[in-house]
Coordinates of C-alpha atoms in Angstrom, one line a residue:
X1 CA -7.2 7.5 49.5
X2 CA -10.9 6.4 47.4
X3 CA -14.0 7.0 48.3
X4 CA -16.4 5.3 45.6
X5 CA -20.0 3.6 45.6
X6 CA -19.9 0.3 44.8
X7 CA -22.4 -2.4 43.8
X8 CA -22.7 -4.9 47.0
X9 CA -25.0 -7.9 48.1
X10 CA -26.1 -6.9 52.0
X11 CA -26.9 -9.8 54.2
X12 CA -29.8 -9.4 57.0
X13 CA -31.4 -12.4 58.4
X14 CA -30.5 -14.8 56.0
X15 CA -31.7 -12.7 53.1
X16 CA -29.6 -10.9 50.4
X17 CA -30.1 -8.4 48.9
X18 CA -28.1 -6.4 46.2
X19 CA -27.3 -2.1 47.4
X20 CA -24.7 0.4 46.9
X21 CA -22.3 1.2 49.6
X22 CA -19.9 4.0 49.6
X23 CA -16.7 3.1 50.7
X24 CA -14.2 5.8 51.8
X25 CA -10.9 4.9 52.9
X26 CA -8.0 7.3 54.9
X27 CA -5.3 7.4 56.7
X28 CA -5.8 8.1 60.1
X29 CA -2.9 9.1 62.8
X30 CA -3.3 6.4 66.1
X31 CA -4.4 8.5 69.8
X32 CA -2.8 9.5 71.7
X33 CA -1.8 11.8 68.4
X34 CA 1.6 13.4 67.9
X35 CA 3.7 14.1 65.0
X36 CA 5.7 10.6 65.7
X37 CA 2.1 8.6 65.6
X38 CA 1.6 5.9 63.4
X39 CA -0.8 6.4 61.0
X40 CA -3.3 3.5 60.4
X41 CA -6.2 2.8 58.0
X42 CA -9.7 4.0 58.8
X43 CA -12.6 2.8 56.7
X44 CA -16.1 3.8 56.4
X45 CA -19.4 2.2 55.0
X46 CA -22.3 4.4 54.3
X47 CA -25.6 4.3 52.0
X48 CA -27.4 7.5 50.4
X49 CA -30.7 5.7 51.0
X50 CA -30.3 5.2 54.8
X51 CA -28.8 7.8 56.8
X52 CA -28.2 6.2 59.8
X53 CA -26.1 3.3 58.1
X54 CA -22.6 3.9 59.3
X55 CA -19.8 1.2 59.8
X56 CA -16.5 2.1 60.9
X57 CA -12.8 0.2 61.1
X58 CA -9.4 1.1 62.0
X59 CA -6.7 -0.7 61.2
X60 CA -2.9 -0.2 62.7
X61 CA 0.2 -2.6 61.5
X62 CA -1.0 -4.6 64.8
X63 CA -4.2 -5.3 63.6
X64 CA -3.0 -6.3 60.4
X65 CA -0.4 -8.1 61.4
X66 CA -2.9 -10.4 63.1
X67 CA -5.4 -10.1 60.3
X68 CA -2.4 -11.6 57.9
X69 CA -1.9 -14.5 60.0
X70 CA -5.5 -15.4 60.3
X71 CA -6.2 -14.9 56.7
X72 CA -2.8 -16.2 55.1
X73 CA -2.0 -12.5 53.6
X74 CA 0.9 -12.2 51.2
X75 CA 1.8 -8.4 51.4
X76 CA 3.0 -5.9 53.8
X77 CA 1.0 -3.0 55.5
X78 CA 2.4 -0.6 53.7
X79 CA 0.9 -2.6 50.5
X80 CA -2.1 -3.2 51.9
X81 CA -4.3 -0.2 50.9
X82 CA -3.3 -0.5 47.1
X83 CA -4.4 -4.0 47.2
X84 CA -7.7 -3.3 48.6
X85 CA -8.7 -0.9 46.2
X86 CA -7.6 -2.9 43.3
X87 CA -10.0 -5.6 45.3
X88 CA -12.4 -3.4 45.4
X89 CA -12.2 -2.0 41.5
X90 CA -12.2 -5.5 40.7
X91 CA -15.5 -5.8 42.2
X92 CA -16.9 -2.0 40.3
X93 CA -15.4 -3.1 37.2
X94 CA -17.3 -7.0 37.0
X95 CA -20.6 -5.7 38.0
X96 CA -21.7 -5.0 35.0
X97 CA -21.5 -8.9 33.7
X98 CA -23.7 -11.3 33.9
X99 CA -21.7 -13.8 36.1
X100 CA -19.4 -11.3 38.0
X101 CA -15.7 -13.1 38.9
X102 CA -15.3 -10.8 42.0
X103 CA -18.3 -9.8 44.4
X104 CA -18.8 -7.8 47.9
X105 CA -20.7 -9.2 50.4
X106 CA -21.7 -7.2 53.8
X107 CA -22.9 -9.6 56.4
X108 CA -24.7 -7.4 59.1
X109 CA -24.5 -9.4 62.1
X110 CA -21.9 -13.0 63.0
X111 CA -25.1 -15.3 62.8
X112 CA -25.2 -14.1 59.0
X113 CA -21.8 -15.2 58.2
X114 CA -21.2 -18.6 57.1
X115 CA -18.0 -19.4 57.7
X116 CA -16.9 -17.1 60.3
X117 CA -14.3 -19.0 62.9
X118 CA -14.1 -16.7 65.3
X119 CA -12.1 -13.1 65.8
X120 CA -10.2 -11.7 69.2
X121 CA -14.2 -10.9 70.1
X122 CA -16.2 -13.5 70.0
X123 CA -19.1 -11.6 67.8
X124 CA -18.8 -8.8 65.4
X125 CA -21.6 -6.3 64.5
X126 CA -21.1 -6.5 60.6
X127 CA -18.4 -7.9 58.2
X128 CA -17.3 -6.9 54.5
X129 CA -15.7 -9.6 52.2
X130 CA -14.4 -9.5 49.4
X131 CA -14.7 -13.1 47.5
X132 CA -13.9 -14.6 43.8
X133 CA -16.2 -17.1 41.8
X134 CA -14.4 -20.0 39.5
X135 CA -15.6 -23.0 38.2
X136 CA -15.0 -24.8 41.5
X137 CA -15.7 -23.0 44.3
X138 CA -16.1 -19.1 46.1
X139 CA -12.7 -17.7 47.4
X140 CA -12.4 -15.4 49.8
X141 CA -9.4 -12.9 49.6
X142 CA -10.4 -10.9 52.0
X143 CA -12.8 -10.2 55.0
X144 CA -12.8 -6.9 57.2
X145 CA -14.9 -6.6 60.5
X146 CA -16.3 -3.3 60.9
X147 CA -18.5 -1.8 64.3
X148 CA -21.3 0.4 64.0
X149 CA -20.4 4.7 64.2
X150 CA -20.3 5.9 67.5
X151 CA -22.8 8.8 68.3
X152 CA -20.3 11.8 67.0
X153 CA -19.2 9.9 64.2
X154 CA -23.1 9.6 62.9
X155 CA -23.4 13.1 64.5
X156 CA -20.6 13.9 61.6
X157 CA -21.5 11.7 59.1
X158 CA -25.4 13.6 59.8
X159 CA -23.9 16.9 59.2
X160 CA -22.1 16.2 56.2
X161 CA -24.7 14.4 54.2
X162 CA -27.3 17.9 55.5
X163 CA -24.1 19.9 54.4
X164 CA -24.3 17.9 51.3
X165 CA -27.8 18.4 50.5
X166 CA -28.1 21.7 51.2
X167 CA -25.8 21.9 48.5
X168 CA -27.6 19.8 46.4
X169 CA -30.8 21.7 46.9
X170 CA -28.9 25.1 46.2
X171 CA -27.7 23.6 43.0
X172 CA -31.0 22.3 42.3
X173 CA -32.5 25.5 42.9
X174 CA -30.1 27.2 40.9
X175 CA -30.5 24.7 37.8
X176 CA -34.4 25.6 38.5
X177 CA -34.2 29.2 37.8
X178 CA -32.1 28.5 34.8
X179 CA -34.6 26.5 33.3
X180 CA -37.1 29.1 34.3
X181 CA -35.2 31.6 32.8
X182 CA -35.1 29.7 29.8
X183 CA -38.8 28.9 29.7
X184 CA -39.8 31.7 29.8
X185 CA -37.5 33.1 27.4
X186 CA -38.8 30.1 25.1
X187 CA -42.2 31.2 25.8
X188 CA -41.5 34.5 24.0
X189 CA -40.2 33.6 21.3
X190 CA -43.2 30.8 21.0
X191 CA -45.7 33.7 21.1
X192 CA -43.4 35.5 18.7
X193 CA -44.1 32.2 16.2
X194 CA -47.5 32.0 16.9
X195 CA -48.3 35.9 15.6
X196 CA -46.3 35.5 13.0
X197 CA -47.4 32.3 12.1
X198 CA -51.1 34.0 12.5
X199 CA -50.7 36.7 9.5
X200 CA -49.5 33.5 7.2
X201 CA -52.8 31.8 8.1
X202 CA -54.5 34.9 7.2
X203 CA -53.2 35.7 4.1
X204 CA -53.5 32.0 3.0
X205 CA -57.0 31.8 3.7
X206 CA -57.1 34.8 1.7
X207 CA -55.0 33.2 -1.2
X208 CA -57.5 29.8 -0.6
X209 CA -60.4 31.4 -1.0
X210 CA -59.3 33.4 -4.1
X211 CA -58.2 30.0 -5.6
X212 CA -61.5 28.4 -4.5
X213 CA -63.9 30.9 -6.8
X214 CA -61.7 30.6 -9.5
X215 CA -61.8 26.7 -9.3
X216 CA -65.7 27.1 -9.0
X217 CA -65.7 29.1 -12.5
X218 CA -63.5 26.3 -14.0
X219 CA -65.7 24.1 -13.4
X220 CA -69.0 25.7 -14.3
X221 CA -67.1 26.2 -17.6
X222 CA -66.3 22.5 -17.7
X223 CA -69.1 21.1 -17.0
X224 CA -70.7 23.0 -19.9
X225 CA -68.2 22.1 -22.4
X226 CA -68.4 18.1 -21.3
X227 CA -72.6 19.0 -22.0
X228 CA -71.8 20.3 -25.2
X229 CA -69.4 17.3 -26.5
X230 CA -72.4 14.5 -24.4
X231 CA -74.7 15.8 -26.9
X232 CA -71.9 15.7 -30.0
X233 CA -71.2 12.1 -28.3
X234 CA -75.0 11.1 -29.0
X235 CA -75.0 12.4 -32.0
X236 CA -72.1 10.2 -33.1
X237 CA -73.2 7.1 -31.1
X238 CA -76.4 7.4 -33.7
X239 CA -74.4 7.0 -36.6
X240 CA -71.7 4.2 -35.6
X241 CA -75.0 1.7 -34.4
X242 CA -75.9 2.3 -38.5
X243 CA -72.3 1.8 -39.5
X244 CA -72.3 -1.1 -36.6
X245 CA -75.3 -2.9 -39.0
X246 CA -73.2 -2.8 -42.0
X247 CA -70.5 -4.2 -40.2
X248 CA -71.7 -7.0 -39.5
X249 CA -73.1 -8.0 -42.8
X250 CA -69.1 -7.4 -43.5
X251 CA -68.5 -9.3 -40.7
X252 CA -69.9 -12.5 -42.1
X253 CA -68.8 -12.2 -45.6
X254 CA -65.2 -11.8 -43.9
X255 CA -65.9 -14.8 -42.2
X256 CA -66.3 -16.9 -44.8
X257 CA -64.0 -15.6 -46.8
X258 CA -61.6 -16.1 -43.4
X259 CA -62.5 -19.8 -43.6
X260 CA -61.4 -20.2 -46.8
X261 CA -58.2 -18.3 -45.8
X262 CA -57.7 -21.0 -43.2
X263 CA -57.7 -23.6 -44.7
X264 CA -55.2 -22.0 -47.1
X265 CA -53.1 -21.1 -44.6
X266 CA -53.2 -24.5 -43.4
X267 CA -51.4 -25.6 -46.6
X268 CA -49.0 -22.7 -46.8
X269 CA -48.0 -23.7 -43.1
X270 CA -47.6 -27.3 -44.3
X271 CA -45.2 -25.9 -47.0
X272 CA -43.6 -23.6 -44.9
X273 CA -42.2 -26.1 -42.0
X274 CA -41.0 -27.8 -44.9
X275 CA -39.1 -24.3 -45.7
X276 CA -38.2 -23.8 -42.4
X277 CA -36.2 -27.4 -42.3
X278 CA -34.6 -26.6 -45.4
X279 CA -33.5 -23.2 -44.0
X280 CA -32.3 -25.0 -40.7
X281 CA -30.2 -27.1 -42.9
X282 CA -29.1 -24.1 -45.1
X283 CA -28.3 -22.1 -41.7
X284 CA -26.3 -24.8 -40.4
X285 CA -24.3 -25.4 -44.0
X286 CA -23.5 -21.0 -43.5
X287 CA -22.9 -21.5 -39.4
X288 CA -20.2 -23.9 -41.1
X289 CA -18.7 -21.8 -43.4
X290 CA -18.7 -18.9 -41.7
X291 CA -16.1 -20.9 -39.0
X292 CA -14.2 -21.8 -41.8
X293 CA -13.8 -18.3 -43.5
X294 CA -12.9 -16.8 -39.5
X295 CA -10.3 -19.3 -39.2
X296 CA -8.8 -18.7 -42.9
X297 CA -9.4 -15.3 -42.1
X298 CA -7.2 -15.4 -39.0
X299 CA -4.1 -17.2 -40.7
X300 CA -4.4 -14.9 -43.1
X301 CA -4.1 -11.9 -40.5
X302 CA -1.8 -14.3 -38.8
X303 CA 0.5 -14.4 -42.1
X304 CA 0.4 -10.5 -43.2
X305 CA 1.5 -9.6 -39.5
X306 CA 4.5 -12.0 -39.6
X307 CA 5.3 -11.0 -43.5
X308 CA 5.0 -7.2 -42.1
X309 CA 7.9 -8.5 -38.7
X310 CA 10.1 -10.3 -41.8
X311 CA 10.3 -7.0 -44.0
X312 CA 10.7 -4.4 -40.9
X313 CA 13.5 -6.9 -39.8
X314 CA 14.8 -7.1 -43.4
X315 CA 14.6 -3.5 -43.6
X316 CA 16.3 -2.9 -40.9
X317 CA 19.2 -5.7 -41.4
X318 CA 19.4 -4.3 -44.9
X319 CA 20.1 -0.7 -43.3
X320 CA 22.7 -2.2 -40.5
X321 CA 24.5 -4.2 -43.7
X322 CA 25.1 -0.8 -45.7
X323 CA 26.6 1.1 -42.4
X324 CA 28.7 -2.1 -41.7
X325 CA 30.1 -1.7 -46.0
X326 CA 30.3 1.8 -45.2
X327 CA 32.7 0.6 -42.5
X328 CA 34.3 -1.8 -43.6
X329 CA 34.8 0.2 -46.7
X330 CA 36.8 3.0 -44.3
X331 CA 38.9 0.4 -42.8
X332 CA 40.2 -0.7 -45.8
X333 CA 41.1 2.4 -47.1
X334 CA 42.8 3.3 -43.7
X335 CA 43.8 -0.1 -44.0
X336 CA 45.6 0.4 -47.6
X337 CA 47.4 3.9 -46.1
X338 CA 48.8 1.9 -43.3
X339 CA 50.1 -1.0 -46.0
X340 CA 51.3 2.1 -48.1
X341 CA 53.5 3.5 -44.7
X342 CA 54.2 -0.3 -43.6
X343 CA 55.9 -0.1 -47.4
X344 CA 58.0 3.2 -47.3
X345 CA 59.0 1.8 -43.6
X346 CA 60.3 -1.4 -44.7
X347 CA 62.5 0.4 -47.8
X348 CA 63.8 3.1 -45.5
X349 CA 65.1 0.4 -43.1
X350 CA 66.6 -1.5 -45.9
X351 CA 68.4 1.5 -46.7
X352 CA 69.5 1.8 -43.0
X353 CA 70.6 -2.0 -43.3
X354 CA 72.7 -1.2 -45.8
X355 CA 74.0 2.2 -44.9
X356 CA 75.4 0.1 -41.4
X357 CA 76.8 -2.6 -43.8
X358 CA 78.6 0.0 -45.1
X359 CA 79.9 1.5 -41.7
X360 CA 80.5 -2.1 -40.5
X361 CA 83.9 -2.1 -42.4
X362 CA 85.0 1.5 -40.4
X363 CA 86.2 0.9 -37.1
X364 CA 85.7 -2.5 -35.0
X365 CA 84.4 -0.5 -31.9
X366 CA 81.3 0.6 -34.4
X367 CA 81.5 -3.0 -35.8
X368 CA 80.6 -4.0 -32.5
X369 CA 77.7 -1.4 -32.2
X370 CA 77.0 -2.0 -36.1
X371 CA 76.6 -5.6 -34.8
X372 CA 73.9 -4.5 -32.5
X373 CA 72.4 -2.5 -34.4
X374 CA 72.0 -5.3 -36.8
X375 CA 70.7 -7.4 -34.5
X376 CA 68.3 -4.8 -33.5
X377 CA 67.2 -4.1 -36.7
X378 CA 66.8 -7.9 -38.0
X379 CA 64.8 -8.2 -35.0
X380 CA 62.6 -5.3 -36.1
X381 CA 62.7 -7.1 -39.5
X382 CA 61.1 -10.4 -38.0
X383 CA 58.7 -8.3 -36.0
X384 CA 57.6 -6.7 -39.0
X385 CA 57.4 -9.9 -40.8
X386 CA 55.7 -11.1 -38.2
X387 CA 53.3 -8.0 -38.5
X388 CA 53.2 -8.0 -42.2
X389 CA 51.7 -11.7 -41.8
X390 CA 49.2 -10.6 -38.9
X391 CA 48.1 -8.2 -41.0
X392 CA 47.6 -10.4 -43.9
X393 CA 45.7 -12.2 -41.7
X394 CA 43.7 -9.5 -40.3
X395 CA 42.8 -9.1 -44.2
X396 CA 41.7 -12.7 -44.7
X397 CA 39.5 -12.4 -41.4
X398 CA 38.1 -9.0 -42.9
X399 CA 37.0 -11.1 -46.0
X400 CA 35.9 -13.8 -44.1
X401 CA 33.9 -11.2 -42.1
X402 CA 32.4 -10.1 -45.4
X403 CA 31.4 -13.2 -46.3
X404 CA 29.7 -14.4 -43.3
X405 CA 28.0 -11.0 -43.5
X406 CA 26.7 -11.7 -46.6
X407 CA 25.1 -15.3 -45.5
X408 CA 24.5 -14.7 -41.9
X409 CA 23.0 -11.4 -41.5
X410 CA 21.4 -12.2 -37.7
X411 CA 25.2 -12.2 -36.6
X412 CA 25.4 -7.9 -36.9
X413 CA 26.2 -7.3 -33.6
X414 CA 28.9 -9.8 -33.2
X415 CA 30.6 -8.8 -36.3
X416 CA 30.6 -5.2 -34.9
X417 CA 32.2 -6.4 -32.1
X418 CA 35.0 -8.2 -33.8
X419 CA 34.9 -4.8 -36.0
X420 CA 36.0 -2.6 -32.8
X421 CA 38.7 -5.0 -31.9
X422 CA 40.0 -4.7 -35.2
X423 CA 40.0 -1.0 -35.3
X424 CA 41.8 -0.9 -31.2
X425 CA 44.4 -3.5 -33.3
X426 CA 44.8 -0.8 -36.3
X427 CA 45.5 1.6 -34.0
X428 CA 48.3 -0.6 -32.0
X429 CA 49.9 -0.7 -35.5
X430 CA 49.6 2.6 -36.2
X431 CA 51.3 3.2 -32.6
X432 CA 53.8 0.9 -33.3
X433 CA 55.0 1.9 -36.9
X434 CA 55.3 5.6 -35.6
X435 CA 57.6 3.6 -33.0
X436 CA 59.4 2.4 -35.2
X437 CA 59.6 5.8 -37.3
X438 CA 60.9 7.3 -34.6
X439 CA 63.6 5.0 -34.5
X440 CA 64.8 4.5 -38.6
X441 CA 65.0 8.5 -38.4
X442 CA 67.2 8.5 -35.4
X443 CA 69.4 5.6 -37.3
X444 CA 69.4 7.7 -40.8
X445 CA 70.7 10.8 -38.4
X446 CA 73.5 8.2 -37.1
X447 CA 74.2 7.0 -40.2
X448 CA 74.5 10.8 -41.9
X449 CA 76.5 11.5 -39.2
X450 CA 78.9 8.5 -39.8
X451 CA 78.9 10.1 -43.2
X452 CA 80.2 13.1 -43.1
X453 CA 83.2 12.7 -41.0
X454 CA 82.2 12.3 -37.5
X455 CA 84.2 10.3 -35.2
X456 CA 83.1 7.3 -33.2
X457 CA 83.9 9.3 -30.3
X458 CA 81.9 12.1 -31.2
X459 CA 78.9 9.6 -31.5
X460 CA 79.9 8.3 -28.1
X461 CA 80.1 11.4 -26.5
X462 CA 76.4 12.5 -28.1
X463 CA 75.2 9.0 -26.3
X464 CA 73.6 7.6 -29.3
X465 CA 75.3 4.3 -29.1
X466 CA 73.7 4.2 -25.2
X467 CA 70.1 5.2 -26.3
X468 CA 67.8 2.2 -25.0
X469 CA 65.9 -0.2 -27.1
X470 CA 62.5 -0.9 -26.3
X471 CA 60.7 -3.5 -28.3
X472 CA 57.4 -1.7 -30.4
X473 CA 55.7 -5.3 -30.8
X474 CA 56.1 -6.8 -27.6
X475 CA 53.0 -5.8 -26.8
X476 CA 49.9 -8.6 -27.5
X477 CA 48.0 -8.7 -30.6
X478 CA 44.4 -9.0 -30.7

């Protein structure tokens, strides 16, 4: 079930001390064994450094059972190993803090063990417990009473760890030839390095001393030329101590003449702080103007960008005021059609008015659908009165359109508007006078009829007198 080494403090005579002890745990069936045995809990403690450090425990549900009561345990047997190894990874895993929460502690002998009150024996041989550090005090979750190996369980537990290092030393062995191997494959290619490395060093001392006689003539040559330009040098040094003489007679008569200098510059400084002021003053007068000019500068560019925005917005009312004459100037054309129609309409129904006044006197059944008629058709009168007038008005409202075109120019787009209402109107109208078309050409064919002869029957029977009316301007005017 685990088997891991894990970092505990062993207690021998009153001293502690801090070691690793592996811990394996199993499940081990209970003698006599059969396949109906119960399996219990066998642990073991062990320590690489000591061979003969064994400690054994079995525990069966009996055990625990009494190990619960004495300890106030929470869980069941069958819980019980899970809870133990997360005790004991609790431990592992706080070890490596400085102040560890959870710690193992292996008391060797009862004497050791502080608080001990006692087990069915009256003395163990060594104890494990597993305890938890707060603020306040140690608590012990935990504590397991363990006996030392008997002789074929260390007889075992010898043989394993031999097994084990017998392995260890095979491996070992193994890993030593490896590295051998390796060795002395490294050595070979080092003595490959070093030979090659060998005829570089011999061909640069070549190449160094070949540089090195050449470097020698350089500077045999050198040091001839500098001899050569020492004695030029002298030579030279001769004549500037005879030019150094006149120099100085120079030297004074500069002198003198630089003290008269001085004292002339003197005055000229004089004078010029008093320039200087005056140029601060100037400087200050142009620092002045120089603000002024930016800011008159600025309204200026200020004013050209907004006179620029009033004649691209000019421009551009000016172009929407010649498509909206252009417009204007269609609908009143189609405008003056439709009065010239309305016209012809209104003198082909009077015709029809007076073609039924004429009928009126033939026959009182027709005098009854004269009457009708008549009544349908002075309706139709009224309604085209009453569209003559909303036309005139529809002209009055174009004019007053035009007019507030002509002053308010900012109000394009709602004139358009008003503009495509207009034009959805115009064509109502036009919809409605072909309505009504329709109609004074079926009363003209009535009428003709009458003319010629027919019989009121004959109109009967062709269902003209039954034809429907349908009003042309019921419907709303915008």
């Amino acid at each position: 079930l685990y088997s891991k080494k894990l970092p505990t403090y062993v207690v021998r005579s009153r001293q502690k001390m801090k070691a690793s002890i592996h811990f394996m745990i199993r499940k081990v069936p209970l003698e006599p064994i059969s396949e109906k045995s119960p399996k219990g809990l066998c642990i073991e403690l062990s320590r690489d450094d000591d061979p003969l450090f064994l400690y054994t425990t079995s525990i069966f549900e009996d055990d625990f059972q009494h190990i619960k009561e004495q300890q106030n345990l929470l869980i069941s047997f069958d819980a019980f190993p899970n809870k133990l190894i997360e005790l004991l990874e609790c431990a592992l895993f706080e070890d490596c803090k400085p102040e560890p929460k959870y710690v193992l502690n292996f008391y060797c002998t009862s004497s050791d063990f502080p608080h001990w009150n006692g087990t069915r024996k009256s003395e163990f041989q060594a104890m494990i417990e597993i305890a938890e550090s707060n603020q306040f005090k140690h608590l012990v979750h935990l504590t397991l009473t363990f006996e030392v190996a008997n002789q074929n369980l260390l007889q075992k537990h010898l043989c394993n760890l031999v097994s084990s290092l017998k392995k260890e030393k095979c491996r070992v062995n193994e890993q030593i030839f490896e590295l051998e191997t390796q060795l002395n494959k490294q050595k070979l290619r080092n003595d490959e390095i070093v030979a090659s490395h060998g005829k570089q060093i011999v061909e640069l001392e070549k190449k160094f001393q070949i540089e090195k006689d050449e470097l020698r003539r350089n500077q045999q040559e050198e040091r001839r030329c500098l001899q050569e330009k020492l004695q030029d040098v002298s030579s030279t040094n001769e004549e500037l101590r005879k030019n150094l003489r006149l120099v100085e007679v120079k030297l004074k008569e500069a002198q003198q003449r630089e003290e008269q200098n001085t004292q002339e510059m003197q005055r000229l400084k004089m004078s010029l702080q008093n320039s200087d002021r005056e140029v601060v003053e100037l400087e200050k007068m142009r620092n002045q103007l120089e603000t002024h000019l930016r800011i008159v500068e600025e309204d200026v560019s200020e004013k050209e960008a907004e006179l620029e925005r009033w004649d691209n917005n000019f421009k551009e009312l000016l172009s929407r005021n010649m498509n909206l004459e252009e417009t204007l100037q269609q609908q009143r054309t189609a405008f003056d059609a439709l009065r010239q129609r309305y016209d012809d309409q209104c003198e082909q129904t009077k015709k029809g008015v007076e073609i039924i006044r004429k009928i009126k006197d033939g026959s009182a059944f027709f005098k009854k659908k004269a009457t009708a008629t008549a009544n349908i058709v002075r309706q139709q009168e009224r309604e085209l009165q009453t569209t003559k007038s909303l036309i005139d008005d529809i002209k009055a409202d174009q004019v007053k359109m035009k007019e507030k075109n002509e002053m308010l120019q900012k109000k394009l787009e709602e004139k358009e508007e008003e503009i495509k209402k207009l034009q959805e109107s115009l064509t109502d109208y036009q919809g409605q006078l072909q309505a009504k078309e329709d109609m004074i050409r079926l009363l003209n064919r009535n009428f003709m009829n009458v003319a010629s002869g027919r019989s009121l029957s004959t109109m009967h029977n062709t269902g003209i007198s039954n034809l429907p009316y349908t009003p042309v301007l019921d419907a709303p005017v915008n």
